[in-house]
Amino acid sequence: MIKKDNQYKFAVIATDIVIFSVKDEELNVLLIEMGKKPFKGLWAVPGGLVKPTKTVDSSAKRNLHNMIKMKDVYLEQLYTFGKIDRDPYGRVVSVAYFAIVPDSGIHLQTVKHDTSVDWFPISRLPKLAYDHGEIIHAACERLRAKLTYTNIMYCLLPEEFTLSELQKRYEIVLYKKLDKRNFRKKIGAFNLVKKTDKKTLGKPHRPANLFQFSKKRPEIIPLF
Amino acid sequence: MIKKDNQYKFAVIATDIVIFSVKDEELNVLLIEMGKKPFKGLWAVPGGLVKPTKTVDSSAKRNLHNMIKMKDVYLEQLYTFGKIDRDPYGRVVSVAYFAIVPDSGIHLQTVKHDTSVDWFPISRLPKLAYDHGEIIHAACERLRAKLTYTNIMYCLLPEEFTLSELQKRYEIVLYKKLDKRNFRKKIGAFNLVKKTDKKTLGKPHRPANLFQFSKKRPEIIPLF
DNA sequence: CAACTTAGTGTTGGTTTAACACTAAGTTAT
DNA sequence: ATAACTTAGTGTTAAACCAACACTAAGTTG
């Protein structure tokens, strides 16, 4: 086993999870309000220490499920933050992950809240603890990149959706307007979605067809 | 400081560095032969434990420079490997990096060798220790991806080179033949290189112009 | 039933890409 | 010296892809 030499007995490993969803037409992240000094009143992404008996991945998964009671949430390792003074309590190396939750998983009832927990749009984040600003920034970049060259948008939408809703999501996340006809052409060319026989009802205008994703596994496709 | 609670005093953090170069028309990685049990005789990528007083990045950089005595070597964090039993001596979480060295930095004189150290083509790796097969695999994928959408090929070539050499490098790393005229058109369109007034001499055929990269900073460009 | 709102659909010109072959300028062998 | 050899260097064209563009369809609301 590990040598008892003090030099090697230093490290604490944590995982931090940036949980994304779309709310009110904007990309949001889930944050927790800190209850103790020195960051009391600031907000942080969910996370926790990695126990000796657990893999880093499983620790991330557990932290995610503590916040979001849902199966099959997309979770991906992002980057490891290893500066010495990033945590004032001591040397903590953090392996950051990001997760994507669809609208339907957004209900905060599904969240245990011993402290305050809330969604924040990424354009209006509160004061953040630790280096979590940096972590969230890196996560946004990665999410955006992944959405342009993979099909992981399926993680961000409910089971059924209209093509306009799908387009809207891409516009929100990529920060740019897309042409409706070209958009539908591309979606069609990649067999990204399949039509259901349902339509939206009760909206004050022409009903839209509802669609599902044809594949719910990550795949590389050159979308944009 | 860190609580003295035993549960948290477990982790050892290491860095592992996959060092790439091109040799004999193939992508190579630098490996070290293990001298001790339980991996005696197997090979591993360079690496080492992270000291409490150093950042993870600086530990990676130090490990790199222990092997390659060169300035400005490209170094990028790759992924963190956190399975419980990846190291038989105990719980070691490894932050893996990859580095790129040009041909001219390849001389193994520049390497201190208390044990054997050697380059291996990625198609003929020896038996590897730990999970280093997995790490090298991930590094290759990342390197290949980066070379297709950035200009980091400048890290893999000496200061001056011919266009044919440049094309050859891309063919080696991307595993595919490229059309000479289309290749040169693209390289030209992105101002990737600038001509010097030198030519290759002493080769048994028409001399080629020597070029340099116009920029030696990483940049995103849609090459292939 | 008129006004409103979102759904849904093709064409075209411009740009980019992929496929293709020959001449130029050296060295080496005779 | 010259012929044979080898790699360097250069444009054109057809096909695919991309970006820009406007109108009709089908519901709800007043």
XYZ file of C-alpha atoms (C1' of nucleotides) in Angstrom:
508
model
C 0.000 0.000 0.000
C 0.873 3.674 -0.097
C 4.004 4.637 1.775
C 3.354 6.304 5.095
C 5.844 9.016 4.193
C 4.134 12.294 4.956
C 5.063 13.858 1.667
C 2.586 11.634 -0.136
C -0.291 11.793 2.316
C -1.537 15.161 1.306
C -4.124 15.126 -1.354
C -7.830 15.457 -1.100
C -9.758 14.800 -4.259
C -13.133 16.300 -4.923
C -15.566 16.271 -7.793
C -17.538 19.305 -8.898
C -20.505 18.962 -11.214
C -21.755 21.694 -13.502
C -25.374 20.744 -14.148
C -26.913 22.344 -17.218
C -30.488 22.745 -18.268
C -32.479 25.217 -20.303
C -35.011 27.384 -18.495
C -36.828 30.511 -19.610
C -35.101 30.496 -22.961
C -31.641 30.463 -21.469
C -28.931 28.016 -20.505
C -28.961 27.556 -16.721
C -26.692 25.936 -14.168
C -27.643 24.529 -10.798
C -25.955 26.165 -7.822
C -25.940 25.713 -4.056
C -25.656 28.520 -1.570
C -22.771 28.103 0.820
C -23.697 28.041 4.491
C -20.293 28.375 6.107
C -17.315 30.658 6.104
C -15.279 31.689 4.299
C -17.700 31.540 1.388
C -20.966 32.033 3.323
C -23.565 33.553 1.029
C -21.683 32.739 -2.143
C -22.809 30.024 -4.517
C -21.054 26.896 -5.754
C -21.692 24.026 -8.109
C -22.588 20.747 -6.380
C -19.702 18.522 -5.471
C -18.008 16.635 -2.729
C -14.964 14.716 -1.631
C -14.067 11.412 -3.236
C -14.091 8.563 -0.742
C -11.162 6.140 -0.772
C -13.436 3.277 -1.688
C -15.031 4.960 -4.701
C -13.853 5.770 -8.172
C -13.765 9.403 -9.174
C -16.476 8.755 -11.754
C -18.806 7.154 -9.250
C -18.291 10.022 -6.854
C -19.342 12.429 -9.579
C -22.352 10.282 -10.366
C -23.386 10.217 -6.737
C -23.073 13.972 -6.393
C -25.183 14.389 -9.491
C -27.897 12.084 -8.226
C -27.982 13.824 -4.896
C -29.248 16.826 -6.772
C -31.190 15.340 -9.663
C -33.305 12.250 -9.127
C -33.308 10.995 -12.679
C -31.942 8.082 -14.631
C -29.639 8.336 -17.631
C -28.468 11.870 -17.114
C -25.574 12.734 -19.409
C -22.350 13.121 -17.420
C -18.896 13.769 -18.809
C -15.543 14.528 -17.261
C -14.480 18.059 -18.056
C -11.128 19.027 -16.610
C -9.092 18.718 -13.443
C -8.325 21.827 -11.464
C -5.154 21.497 -9.480
C -3.997 24.889 -8.294
C -2.674 24.884 -4.752
C -4.849 27.541 -3.171
C -8.131 26.952 -4.906
C -9.672 25.801 -1.618
C -8.812 27.809 1.503
C -9.205 24.737 3.719
C -6.243 23.020 2.156
C -5.009 21.228 -0.864
C -8.011 19.973 -2.779
C -7.680 18.807 -6.349
C -11.008 18.894 -8.094
C -12.063 16.758 -11.011
C -14.831 18.753 -12.682
C -17.671 17.158 -14.650
C -20.646 18.514 -16.479
C -24.127 17.087 -16.748
C -27.121 17.836 -18.941
C -30.698 17.597 -17.714
C -33.769 17.919 -19.904
C -36.554 20.347 -19.052
C -38.701 17.658 -17.536
C -36.033 16.867 -14.946
C -35.837 20.435 -13.804
C -38.366 20.352 -10.966
C -36.565 21.399 -7.836
C -38.769 19.096 -5.789
C -36.350 16.452 -7.011
C -33.602 18.223 -5.149
C -32.856 17.827 -1.484
C -32.273 21.241 -0.016
C -30.616 21.451 3.331
C -29.328 24.737 2.003
C -30.689 26.845 -0.838
C -30.429 25.406 -4.282
C -31.408 27.191 -7.445
C -30.990 27.483 -11.175
C -29.157 30.498 -12.569
C -28.942 31.611 -16.177
C -25.319 31.671 -17.221
C -25.555 35.344 -18.157
C -26.502 36.279 -14.587
C -24.535 34.138 -12.226
C -24.319 35.157 -8.582
C -21.014 35.578 -6.739
C -19.275 32.238 -6.911
C -17.135 30.412 -4.374
C -13.727 28.846 -5.044
C -12.721 28.823 -8.719
C -16.205 27.829 -9.773
C -16.485 30.719 -12.182
C -13.606 29.246 -14.109
C -15.117 25.764 -13.955
C -18.505 26.927 -15.222
C -16.843 28.860 -18.000
C -14.911 25.817 -19.166
C -18.063 23.713 -18.986
C -20.009 26.140 -21.181
C -17.305 26.122 -23.807
C -17.226 22.355 -23.873
C -20.998 22.025 -23.943
C -21.232 24.435 -26.847
C -18.522 22.640 -28.767
C -20.109 19.258 -28.190
C -23.507 20.472 -29.329
C -22.049 21.624 -32.623
C -20.435 18.337 -33.548
C -22.497 15.678 -31.783
C -26.146 14.783 -31.291
C -26.160 15.284 -27.511
C -28.941 17.808 -27.807
C -31.157 14.814 -27.067
C -30.103 15.229 -23.434
C -31.485 18.727 -23.245
C -35.026 18.140 -24.497
C -37.979 16.180 -23.154
C -39.060 12.957 -24.823
C -41.220 14.734 -27.400
C -40.772 18.170 -28.879
C -41.506 20.229 -31.957
C -38.915 21.155 -34.553
C -39.277 24.785 -33.565
C -38.446 23.933 -29.973
C -35.422 21.979 -31.166
C -34.257 24.873 -33.278
C -34.799 27.277 -30.410
C -32.559 25.180 -28.166
C -29.714 25.307 -30.630
C -30.138 29.049 -30.972
C -30.066 29.510 -27.212
C -26.985 27.432 -26.670
C -25.028 28.527 -29.728
C -25.990 32.205 -29.395
C -27.098 32.591 -32.976
C -30.192 32.563 -35.102
C -30.631 29.731 -37.549
C -32.565 29.654 -40.794
C -35.681 27.522 -40.390
C -35.567 25.790 -43.754
C -31.843 25.104 -43.729
C -32.114 23.871 -40.167
C -34.818 21.366 -41.051
C -32.907 20.220 -44.089
C -29.868 19.405 -41.973
C -31.849 17.708 -39.215
C -33.491 15.618 -41.907
C -30.240 14.758 -43.662
C -28.799 13.263 -40.468
C -31.961 11.399 -39.466
C -31.687 13.115 -36.143
C -35.387 12.865 -35.312
C -38.456 10.866 -36.186
C -42.001 12.097 -36.370
C -44.603 10.846 -33.901
C -48.282 10.861 -34.750
C -49.000 13.472 -32.119
C -49.432 17.188 -32.482
C -49.309 20.108 -30.099
C -52.817 21.116 -29.107
C -54.395 24.070 -27.325
C -51.927 26.589 -28.646
C -53.400 29.644 -30.372
C -52.157 28.814 -33.840
C -51.384 25.966 -36.162
C -50.457 22.783 -34.270
C -46.974 21.371 -34.800
C -45.913 17.782 -35.199
C -44.176 16.245 -32.229
C -40.868 14.484 -32.791
C -38.522 12.181 -30.891
C -34.806 11.679 -31.284
C -34.100 8.620 -33.375
C -30.968 7.775 -31.385
C -30.282 8.411 -27.735
C -26.621 7.605 -27.738
C -23.844 10.132 -28.225
C -22.689 10.272 -31.826
C -20.365 12.499 -33.795
C -22.173 14.454 -36.507
C -21.042 17.673 -38.163
C -24.130 19.735 -37.458
C -22.966 23.348 -37.518
C -6.473 22.978 6.986
C -7.666 19.571 5.910
C -9.507 17.620 8.578
C -7.471 14.893 10.157
C -10.334 12.479 9.715
C -8.815 9.387 8.206
C -11.488 9.061 5.574
C -10.121 12.083 3.762
C -6.412 11.394 4.086
C -6.210 8.858 1.350
C -5.465 10.224 -2.010
C -2.249 10.249 -3.910
C -2.226 12.285 -7.061
C 0.075 11.546 -9.920
C 0.617 12.931 -13.382
C 1.336 10.812 -16.426
C 2.653 12.328 -19.618
C 2.190 10.840 -23.067
C 4.994 12.366 -25.095
C 4.485 12.232 -28.855
C 6.888 12.660 -31.696
C 7.203 11.379 -35.234
C 10.033 8.979 -36.000
C 10.597 6.742 -38.994
C 7.375 7.831 -40.632
C 5.251 6.922 -37.657
C 3.772 8.508 -34.581
C 5.838 7.500 -31.542
C 5.480 7.755 -27.783
C 8.229 7.866 -25.201
C 8.186 5.035 -22.672
C 10.221 4.004 -19.645
C 10.971 0.462 -18.661
C 9.834 -0.387 -15.164
C 12.568 -1.614 -12.859
C 10.516 -2.929 -9.959
C 7.760 -5.358 -9.205
C 4.976 -5.828 -9.913
C 5.490 -4.333 -13.368
C 9.183 -5.162 -13.809
C 9.982 -5.393 -17.499
C 6.826 -3.652 -18.606
C 6.831 -0.115 -19.971
C 5.066 3.017 -18.803
C 4.705 6.627 -19.812
C 6.746 9.082 -17.743
C 5.059 10.453 -14.665
C 5.286 10.931 -10.978
C 3.532 11.936 -7.814
C 2.331 15.472 -7.284
C 3.980 17.144 -4.304
C 1.779 19.031 -1.873
C 3.531 22.276 -2.667
C 3.100 22.083 -6.436
C 0.177 22.525 -8.759
C -0.821 19.565 -10.863
C 0.164 21.443 -14.008
C 3.634 22.231 -12.721
C 4.131 18.627 -11.737
C 3.292 17.574 -15.278
C 5.651 20.168 -16.660
C 8.459 18.976 -14.412
C 7.940 15.363 -15.420
C 8.033 16.388 -19.038
C 11.254 18.328 -18.650
C 12.884 15.478 -16.815
C 12.590 13.568 -20.070
C 12.885 16.255 -22.723
C 15.314 19.118 -22.276
C 13.578 21.616 -24.502
C 11.753 24.899 -24.142
C 8.193 25.541 -25.293
C 7.072 21.969 -25.618
C 3.325 21.726 -26.151
C 1.626 20.259 -23.089
C -2.103 19.817 -22.552
C -4.176 18.157 -19.886
C -5.907 15.094 -21.266
C -8.081 13.269 -18.765
C -8.080 12.123 -15.177
C -8.042 8.422 -14.447
C -9.618 7.609 -11.133
C -10.378 3.915 -10.912
C -9.618 2.411 -7.543
C -7.249 -0.374 -8.504
C -5.348 1.203 -11.341
C -2.196 1.179 -9.209
C -1.510 -1.953 -7.175
C 0.352 0.037 -4.535
C -2.751 1.898 -3.480
C -5.174 4.547 -4.434
C -3.519 6.761 -6.998
C -5.545 9.168 -9.088
C -3.673 10.133 -12.202
C -4.083 13.328 -14.161
C -2.865 12.466 -17.641
C -1.322 14.974 -20.042
C 0.050 14.759 -23.516
C 3.002 16.568 -25.022
C 4.277 17.047 -28.547
C 7.957 17.235 -29.443
C 9.386 18.068 -32.839
C 11.883 15.819 -34.583
C 14.787 17.946 -33.531
C 13.974 17.381 -29.869
C 14.000 13.665 -30.247
C 17.651 12.955 -29.401
C 17.677 10.576 -26.494
C 20.881 12.154 -25.233
C 18.537 14.778 -23.864
C 16.978 12.161 -21.668
C 18.294 11.055 -18.324
C 18.181 7.307 -18.194
C 18.513 5.643 -14.851
C 16.356 2.990 -16.448
C 15.777 2.280 -20.140
C 13.909 4.887 -22.062
C 12.855 4.559 -25.663
C 10.499 5.662 -28.383
C 7.873 3.242 -29.619
C 5.653 3.545 -32.672
C 2.044 3.495 -31.568
C 1.311 0.522 -33.781
C 3.885 -1.614 -31.945
C 3.727 -0.763 -28.296
C 5.348 -3.118 -25.807
C 3.491 -4.561 -22.822
C 2.337 -1.629 -20.756
C 2.079 -1.171 -17.004
C -0.958 0.163 -15.123
C -3.749 1.468 -17.361
C -1.241 3.166 -19.630
C -2.637 1.465 -22.709
C -5.893 3.242 -22.089
C -4.132 6.537 -21.439
C -2.084 6.340 -24.621
C -5.178 5.439 -26.603
C -7.059 8.459 -25.297
C -4.066 10.674 -26.034
C -3.864 9.490 -29.652
C -7.532 10.220 -30.204
C -7.161 13.690 -28.785
C -3.998 14.445 -30.707
C -5.605 13.382 -33.960
C -8.702 15.462 -33.291
C -6.643 18.514 -32.414
C -4.531 18.211 -35.538
C -7.626 18.258 -37.708
C -9.078 21.463 -36.304
C -6.079 23.441 -35.053
C -2.650 24.468 -36.276
C -0.716 22.566 -33.601
C 1.168 20.657 -36.257
C 3.775 23.374 -35.736
C 4.742 21.480 -32.567
C 5.600 18.350 -34.478
C 7.986 19.755 -37.092
C 11.411 21.362 -36.882
C 11.811 25.070 -37.499
C 12.083 24.660 -41.273
C 10.509 22.031 -43.473
C 9.271 21.391 -46.986
C 5.621 21.261 -47.945
C 6.001 17.591 -48.764
C 7.285 16.918 -45.257
C 4.347 18.820 -43.822
C 1.889 16.843 -45.906
C 3.581 13.613 -44.927
C 3.134 14.424 -41.234
C -0.572 14.938 -41.661
C -0.842 11.684 -43.569
C 1.025 9.821 -40.840
C -1.044 11.187 -38.003
C -4.425 11.142 -39.712
C -3.896 7.746 -41.350
C -4.878 8.888 -44.817
C -3.408 10.056 -48.070
C -3.967 13.649 -49.089
C -4.011 15.168 -52.548
C -0.925 17.288 -53.062
C -2.553 20.170 -54.912
C -5.606 20.396 -52.679
C -3.367 20.192 -49.647
C -1.259 23.116 -50.776
C -4.320 25.140 -51.649
C -5.666 24.731 -48.122
C -2.362 25.454 -46.437
C -2.148 28.574 -48.552
C -5.703 29.684 -47.823
C -5.047 29.688 -44.077
C -1.638 31.357 -44.272
C -0.325 28.475 -42.268
C 3.252 28.783 -43.491
C 5.631 31.279 -45.016
C 8.361 30.600 -47.507
C 11.997 31.083 -46.536
C 14.659 31.783 -49.114
C 16.319 28.442 -48.479
C 16.048 25.229 -50.381
C 16.825 21.630 -49.614
C 20.208 20.661 -51.049
C 22.077 17.447 -51.630
C 19.000 15.378 -52.324
C 18.984 13.383 -55.571
C 16.232 15.341 -57.271
C 14.715 18.779 -57.563
C 15.304 20.898 -54.411
C 12.262 22.021 -52.453
C 11.594 25.362 -50.838
C 11.857 25.440 -47.085
C 8.994 26.931 -45.097
C 8.296 28.052 -41.532
C 5.003 28.256 -39.683
C 3.699 31.794 -39.742
C 2.215 31.459 -36.240
C 3.480 29.418 -33.358
C 0.461 29.744 -31.100
C -2.422 27.306 -30.976
C -5.309 28.449 -33.150
C -8.562 26.893 -34.257
C -8.696 26.333 -38.003
C -10.903 23.880 -39.907
C -8.166 22.049 -41.777
C -9.607 18.636 -42.567
C -65.441 35.208 -40.403
C -61.506 38.198 -40.051
C -57.181 38.758 -37.759
C -53.463 36.639 -35.889
C -49.747 33.457 -35.101
C -46.778 29.741 -35.717
C -45.930 25.436 -38.907
C -44.206 23.846 -42.832
C -42.050 23.701 -47.423
C -37.986 24.543 -52.520
C -35.101 27.019 -55.402
C -31.066 29.380 -56.637
C -26.470 31.428 -56.770
C -22.163 31.216 -54.537
C -18.641 28.630 -52.300
C -16.176 24.791 -51.184
C -14.423 20.381 -52.081
C -12.531 16.362 -54.620
C -10.636 14.489 -58.509
C -7.534 14.775 -61.881
C -1.868 15.110 -65.039
C 1.702 17.421 -66.564
C 6.176 20.318 -66.521
C 10.447 21.775 -63.698
C 14.818 21.086 -61.631
C 17.886 18.845 -59.603
C 21.013 14.066 -58.919
C 22.947 9.666 -60.533
C 24.513 6.342 -63.772
C 26.372 5.591 -68.205
C 27.146 15.097 -71.938
C 23.207 13.131 -71.754
C 19.598 9.995 -70.486
C 17.131 8.135 -66.633
C 15.288 9.002 -62.440
C 13.007 11.282 -58.671
C 10.634 14.644 -56.194
C 8.760 19.739 -56.568
C 5.437 22.516 -58.049
C 1.256 24.165 -60.353
C -4.943 24.948 -62.455
C -9.219 23.436 -63.987
C -13.574 21.375 -63.623
C -17.673 18.980 -62.031
C -20.103 17.881 -57.987
C -21.475 18.698 -53.381
C -22.595 21.772 -49.969
C -24.162 26.063 -47.929
C -26.639 30.503 -47.298
C -30.137 33.384 -48.502
C -34.545 34.000 -49.571
C -41.017 34.175 -49.161
C -45.015 32.237 -49.360
C -49.065 29.008 -48.089
C -51.305 26.025 -44.291
C -53.832 25.322 -40.181
C -55.119 26.201 -36.178
C -56.961 29.904 -32.154
C -58.991 34.331 -30.610
C -62.075 38.232 -30.791
